[in-house]
Coordinates of C-alpha atoms and ligand atoms in Angstrom, one line a residue:
M1 CA 183.9 67.0 131.4
A2 CA 181.1 67.6 134.0
I3 CA 181.1 71.1 135.5
T4 CA 181.7 71.0 139.2
G5 CA 181.0 73.5 141.8
P6 CA 180.7 75.0 144.3
L7 CA 182.6 78.2 143.8
I8 CA 184.7 78.5 147.0
D9 CA 187.5 81.0 147.3
R10 CA 190.7 80.9 149.3
F11 CA 188.9 82.3 152.3
G12 CA 186.1 79.7 152.3
R13 CA 183.4 82.0 150.9
V14 CA 180.9 80.0 148.8
H15 CA 179.7 82.0 145.9
T16 CA 176.0 81.6 145.1
N17 CA 175.1 85.1 143.9
L18 CA 175.6 86.7 140.5
R19 CA 175.1 90.3 139.4
V20 CA 174.6 90.7 135.7
S21 CA 174.9 94.1 134.1
V22 CA 172.8 94.3 131.0
T23 CA 173.8 97.8 129.9
D24 CA 176.0 100.7 130.8
R25 CA 173.4 103.1 129.6
C26 CA 171.2 105.1 131.8
N27 CA 168.3 107.6 131.5
I28 CA 169.6 109.8 134.4
R29 CA 173.1 110.8 135.6
C30 CA 173.5 110.3 139.4
F31 CA 176.6 112.1 140.4
Y32 CA 177.8 109.2 142.6
C33 CA 177.8 107.0 139.5
M34 CA 178.0 108.6 136.1
P35 CA 179.7 111.7 134.7
A36 CA 177.4 114.7 134.0
A37 CA 178.0 114.7 130.2
N38 CA 180.0 113.2 127.4
V39 CA 179.6 109.7 128.6
R40 CA 181.3 107.2 126.3
F41 CA 178.9 104.2 126.2
L42 CA 179.8 100.8 124.8
P43 CA 178.9 100.2 121.2
R44 CA 176.1 97.7 120.8
S45 CA 178.4 95.0 119.3
E46 CA 180.4 94.9 122.5
I47 CA 177.4 94.2 124.8
L48 CA 176.6 90.6 125.5
S49 CA 173.5 89.4 123.7
F50 CA 170.6 87.8 125.7
E51 CA 171.8 84.4 124.4
E52 CA 175.3 85.0 125.6
I53 CA 174.1 86.2 129.0
T54 CA 171.9 83.1 129.3
R55 CA 174.7 80.7 128.4
F56 CA 177.0 82.3 131.0
V57 CA 174.3 82.1 133.7
Q58 CA 173.6 78.5 132.8
V59 CA 177.3 77.7 133.4
C60 CA 177.2 79.6 136.7
A61 CA 174.1 77.8 137.8
A62 CA 175.9 74.5 137.2
L63 CA 178.7 75.9 139.5
G64 CA 176.2 76.6 142.3
I65 CA 174.9 80.1 141.6
T66 CA 171.3 80.2 142.7
K67 CA 170.6 84.0 142.8
V68 CA 170.8 86.3 139.9
R69 CA 170.3 90.1 139.9
L70 CA 170.0 92.2 136.8
T71 CA 171.5 95.6 137.0
G72 CA 173.4 98.2 135.0
G73 CA 173.5 101.1 134.0
E74 CA 169.7 101.2 134.0
P75 CA 168.5 97.7 133.1
L76 CA 165.1 98.9 131.8
V77 CA 166.7 101.0 129.0
R78 CA 167.8 97.8 127.4
A79 CA 165.1 96.9 124.8
D80 CA 163.0 93.8 125.3
L81 CA 164.3 93.0 128.8
P82 CA 161.4 90.8 129.8
R83 CA 162.6 88.4 127.1
L84 CA 165.9 88.0 129.0
V85 CA 164.0 87.6 132.2
R86 CA 162.0 84.8 130.7
M87 CA 165.2 83.1 129.5
L88 CA 166.9 83.3 132.8
A89 CA 163.9 82.3 134.9
A90 CA 163.9 79.0 132.9
I91 CA 167.4 78.0 134.0
P92 CA 167.4 75.1 136.4
G93 CA 168.9 76.0 139.7
I94 CA 168.2 79.8 139.6
Q95 CA 165.9 80.1 142.6
D96 CA 165.9 83.9 142.9
L97 CA 165.8 86.3 140.0
A98 CA 165.9 90.0 140.9
M99 CA 166.5 93.4 139.4
T100 CA 167.8 96.7 140.6
T101 CA 166.2 99.7 138.8
N102 CA 166.0 103.4 139.1
G103 CA 162.2 103.0 138.6
L104 CA 161.8 105.6 135.9
L105 CA 160.5 103.1 133.3
L106 CA 159.0 100.7 135.7
A107 CA 155.4 101.9 135.3
E108 CA 155.6 100.7 131.6
H109 CA 157.3 97.4 132.3
A110 CA 156.4 96.2 135.8
E111 CA 153.6 93.8 134.6
A112 CA 155.6 92.3 131.8
L113 CA 158.6 91.7 134.1
R114 CA 156.4 90.0 136.6
E115 CA 154.8 87.8 133.9
A116 CA 158.2 86.9 132.5
G117 CA 159.2 85.5 135.9
L118 CA 161.1 88.2 137.8
H119 CA 160.8 87.4 141.5
R120 CA 162.0 90.6 143.2
L121 CA 162.6 94.2 142.6
N122 CA 165.0 96.7 144.3
I123 CA 164.0 100.3 143.4
S124 CA 166.5 103.1 144.0
L125 CA 164.9 106.1 145.7
D126 CA 167.4 108.5 147.4
A127 CA 165.0 111.4 147.9
L128 CA 161.4 112.4 148.1
H129 CA 162.0 116.1 147.4
E130 CA 162.3 116.9 143.7
E131 CA 165.1 119.4 144.4
T132 CA 167.3 116.7 146.1
F133 CA 166.4 114.2 143.4
Q134 CA 167.6 116.5 140.7
R135 CA 170.7 117.5 142.6
I136 CA 171.6 113.8 142.6
A137 CA 170.3 112.6 139.3
R138 CA 171.0 115.8 137.3
R139 CA 167.7 115.1 135.7
S140 CA 164.0 115.4 136.8
G141 CA 161.8 112.4 137.2
L142 CA 160.9 111.7 140.9
D143 CA 157.2 111.6 139.9
K144 CA 157.9 108.8 137.4
V145 CA 159.9 106.8 140.0
L146 CA 156.9 107.1 142.4
Q147 CA 154.6 105.9 139.6
G148 CA 157.0 103.0 139.0
I149 CA 156.9 102.0 142.6
D150 CA 153.1 102.0 142.6
A151 CA 153.0 100.0 139.4
A152 CA 155.4 97.4 140.9
C153 CA 153.1 97.0 143.9
R154 CA 150.1 96.7 141.6
A155 CA 151.9 94.1 139.5
G156 CA 152.1 91.9 142.6
F157 CA 155.8 92.0 143.4
R158 CA 156.4 91.0 147.0
R159 CA 159.1 92.4 149.2
I160 CA 159.9 95.4 147.1
R161 CA 163.0 97.1 148.5
L162 CA 163.8 100.7 148.3
N163 CA 167.6 101.6 148.2
A164 CA 168.7 105.0 149.2
V165 CA 172.3 106.2 148.9
A166 CA 173.1 108.5 151.7
I167 CA 175.4 111.4 151.2
R168 CA 176.4 113.9 153.8
G169 CA 175.3 117.5 153.0
V170 CA 172.8 116.2 150.5
T171 CA 170.4 113.6 151.8
E172 CA 170.0 114.3 155.5
P173 CA 166.5 116.0 155.0
E174 CA 165.4 112.8 153.1
I175 CA 165.9 110.3 156.0
I176 CA 162.7 110.7 157.8
P177 CA 160.5 111.3 154.7
L178 CA 161.9 108.1 153.1
A179 CA 161.3 106.1 156.3
E180 CA 157.7 107.4 156.5
F181 CA 157.1 106.7 152.9
A182 CA 158.4 103.1 153.2
R183 CA 156.5 102.4 156.5
Q184 CA 153.2 103.6 155.0
R185 CA 153.6 101.3 152.0
R186 CA 155.1 98.4 154.0
L187 CA 158.2 98.5 151.8
E188 CA 161.6 97.6 153.0
L189 CA 164.0 100.5 153.0
R190 CA 167.8 100.2 152.9
F191 CA 170.2 103.1 153.3
I192 CA 173.5 102.5 151.4
E193 CA 176.8 104.3 152.2
Y194 CA 178.3 106.3 149.4
M195 CA 181.3 104.3 147.9
P196 CA 184.2 105.6 145.9
L197 CA 182.8 104.5 142.5
D198 CA 181.7 107.9 141.1
A199 CA 182.9 108.5 137.5
D200 CA 184.0 112.1 138.4
R201 CA 186.3 110.6 141.1
K202 CA 185.3 113.3 143.6
W203 CA 184.3 110.9 146.4
Q204 CA 185.7 112.0 149.8
P205 CA 185.4 110.0 153.0
D206 CA 183.7 112.9 154.8
Q207 CA 180.7 112.6 152.3
V208 CA 179.9 109.2 153.7
L209 CA 176.8 109.5 155.9
S210 CA 177.2 106.4 157.9
G211 CA 174.5 103.8 158.6
E212 CA 175.1 104.4 162.3
E213 CA 174.4 108.1 162.0
I214 CA 171.2 107.4 160.0
R215 CA 170.1 104.9 162.6
A216 CA 170.5 107.5 165.3
V217 CA 168.4 110.0 163.4
L218 CA 165.7 107.3 162.9
E219 CA 165.7 106.3 166.6
Q220 CA 165.4 109.9 167.7
H221 CA 162.2 110.2 165.6
F222 CA 160.7 106.7 165.8
G223 CA 162.1 105.3 169.1
P224 CA 164.5 102.4 169.5
L225 CA 164.9 100.1 166.5
V226 CA 164.9 96.4 167.1
P227 CA 167.6 94.3 165.4
V228 CA 166.2 91.6 163.0
P229 CA 168.2 88.3 163.0
R230 CA 170.0 87.8 159.7
E231 CA 168.0 85.7 157.3
D232 CA 171.0 85.1 155.1
P233 CA 174.5 85.5 156.6
S234 CA 175.9 86.8 153.3
Q235 CA 173.3 89.6 153.1
P236 CA 175.0 93.0 153.0
A237 CA 172.4 94.8 155.1
V238 CA 171.9 94.9 158.8
D239 CA 168.2 95.1 159.3
Y240 CA 166.0 96.6 162.1
S241 CA 162.3 96.7 162.7
Y242 CA 160.3 99.5 164.1
R243 CA 159.0 99.0 167.6
D244 CA 155.4 99.4 166.4
G245 CA 155.9 96.6 163.9
S246 CA 155.4 98.8 160.9
G247 CA 158.2 97.4 158.7
V248 CA 162.0 97.0 158.4
V249 CA 164.8 99.4 157.7
G250 CA 168.2 98.2 156.8
F251 CA 171.7 99.6 156.5
I252 CA 174.3 98.6 154.0
N253 CA 177.6 100.0 155.4
P254 CA 180.4 99.0 153.0
V255 CA 182.6 101.8 154.0
T256 CA 182.2 102.0 157.8
Q257 CA 181.4 98.3 158.4
P258 CA 182.8 96.3 155.5
F259 CA 181.0 92.9 155.0
C260 CA 183.6 91.4 152.7
H261 CA 184.2 88.4 154.9
E262 CA 180.7 87.2 154.1
C263 CA 180.7 88.2 150.4
N264 CA 179.3 85.6 148.1
R265 CA 178.9 87.8 145.0
L266 CA 180.3 87.5 141.5
R267 CA 179.7 90.0 138.7
I268 CA 179.7 90.2 135.0
T269 CA 179.7 93.6 133.2
A270 CA 177.6 94.4 130.2
E271 CA 180.5 93.6 127.9
G272 CA 181.1 90.2 129.5
Q273 CA 184.0 90.9 131.9
V274 CA 183.8 88.8 135.0
R275 CA 184.7 90.4 138.3
N276 CA 185.0 89.1 141.9
C277 CA 184.4 92.4 143.6
L278 CA 183.0 95.9 142.9
F279 CA 186.4 97.2 143.6
S280 CA 188.3 94.6 141.6
T281 CA 191.1 95.9 139.5
V282 CA 191.3 92.7 137.4
E283 CA 188.8 91.1 135.1
W284 CA 188.3 87.8 133.3
D285 CA 187.1 88.1 129.7
A286 CA 184.1 85.8 129.3
R287 CA 182.9 87.5 126.1
R288 CA 186.0 86.3 124.2
L289 CA 185.3 82.7 125.3
L290 CA 181.6 83.0 124.5
R291 CA 182.3 84.4 121.0
E292 CA 185.2 82.1 120.1
G293 CA 183.2 78.9 120.6
A294 CA 184.6 77.9 124.0
S295 CA 183.2 74.9 125.8
D296 CA 181.0 75.2 128.9
E297 CA 184.0 73.8 130.9
Q298 CA 186.3 76.5 129.6
I299 CA 183.8 79.2 130.7
A300 CA 183.4 77.4 134.1
Q301 CA 187.2 77.4 134.5
L302 CA 187.3 81.2 133.8
V303 CA 184.8 81.7 136.6
R304 CA 186.7 79.4 139.0
D305 CA 189.9 81.4 138.2
C306 CA 188.2 84.6 138.9
I307 CA 186.9 83.3 142.3
A308 CA 190.3 81.9 143.2
A309 CA 191.8 85.3 142.8
K310 CA 189.3 87.1 145.1
M311 CA 190.9 89.3 147.7
P312 CA 189.9 89.2 151.3
G313 CA 188.3 92.7 151.2
H314 CA 188.0 95.9 149.2
G315 CA 190.4 97.8 151.4
I316 CA 188.7 101.2 151.0
D317 CA 190.0 102.2 154.4
K318 CA 193.6 101.1 153.6
P319 CA 196.3 103.7 152.6
D320 CA 197.2 101.6 149.6
F321 CA 193.6 101.4 148.3
V322 CA 193.4 101.6 144.5
R323 CA 190.1 102.6 142.9
P324 CA 189.0 100.5 140.0
V325 CA 189.2 102.2 136.6
R326 CA 185.5 101.6 136.0
A327 CA 182.8 103.7 137.7
M328 CA 179.7 102.1 139.1
F329 CA 177.6 102.4 135.9
E330 CA 180.3 100.5 134.0
I331 CA 180.4 97.7 136.5
G332 CA 176.8 97.1 137.7
G333 CA 175.9 97.9 141.2
Ligands
LIG401 N1 170.3 102.1 137.5 C1 169.9 101.2 138.5 C2 169.6 101.9 139.8 O1 170.1 103.0 140.0 O2 169.0 101.3 140.7 C3 170.8 100.0 138.7 C4 172.2 100.2 138.7 S1 172.8 101.2 140.0 C5 174.6 101.3 139.7 C6 172.7 100.1 141.4 C7 172.7 100.7 142.8 O3 174.0 101.2 143.0 C8 171.7 101.8 143.0 O4 170.9 101.6 144.1 C9 172.6 103.0 143.1 O5 172.0 104.0 143.9 C10 173.8 102.4 143.8 N2 175.0 103.2 143.6 C11 175.5 103.8 142.5 N3 176.7 104.4 142.7 C12 176.9 104.3 144.0 C13 178.0 104.7 144.9 N4 179.0 105.4 144.4 N5 177.9 104.3 146.2 C14 176.9 103.6 146.7 N6 175.9 103.1 145.9 C15 175.9 103.5 144.6
LIG402 FE1 171.9 105.4 136.4 FE2 171.6 103.8 138.5 FE3 174.0 105.0 138.0 FE4 171.9 106.4 138.8 S1 173.0 104.8 140.0 S2 173.3 107.0 137.1 S3 170.2 105.4 137.9 S4 173.0 103.5 136.7

């Protein structure tokens, strides 16, 4: 039977975007994501192989997925990642292959990733002061991240984006330095609101430093920001440019301005569980199908079932909101 797409859910959202977590492991311990210690990582045998990931992405591409982003955990702690990039870049229909990384290992791998066919990079950078970096990451390493950013620029990646999670009481002093840093290097910067996905389950609504608050701080310093028309209606960020033309700054506001109505994203965890939302409490087991000799059509049907069950929104602001059991590092951000 031919595989037919597109992947349209009950609310008319057409899914073209897949996030693939390649590992739950990480070389730092950001408090908004992982526990400080005693992390129980998945055994190797439970993690999808590169061949299994590639087969799943091939089926998704036949269903209309055109964009793939590798994430984790930290994708660069997975050995031989450029080999996976090469395999995915060769899949017909995948027009955009990107990765989100904390940047710590990027200086070593940027060139190989670019050569393997990775199109785009998002690099997480919450702070430019080592003290704040360590407070968040519970490890040192800011200098390595900065070296990784330089290496990515040298390797020829275009439109490198910096992602900064904003947390009240922690990252306020970082706002202007991050903006200056990105402007000087002509990199896009996006501030992300802190979501209730920390493994310690300590998130509180008042820790959310909203995109609007950050925008006000930036405007006070740089003057009015100019809204940039949306390139892609499903993009989570609202972008602005500086009046002097020195770049773009964006805001991803999942808590204060949910964008679920435009969401076109599907996810697969490192151990092959398919999810229709970061906040989903249900998963579809693709690994079992992949390992039990299922046909492409059976895998496609699992993906369609997952999309068909997608809720209208995450409901963080609703009194009956239920947090997923998994924390961010176990899902893939
Ligand atoms: N390790 C890589 C990294 O940090 O870039 C990729 C995985 S990480 C889970 C993906 C993105 O999610 C990062 O930009 C990270 O800052 C963000 N993130 C993690 N936990 C978050 C939370 N609770 N709220 C908002 N963003 C979060
Ligand atoms: Fe690691 Fe990324 Fe989670 Fe930080 S946000 S602990 S870098 S997976």
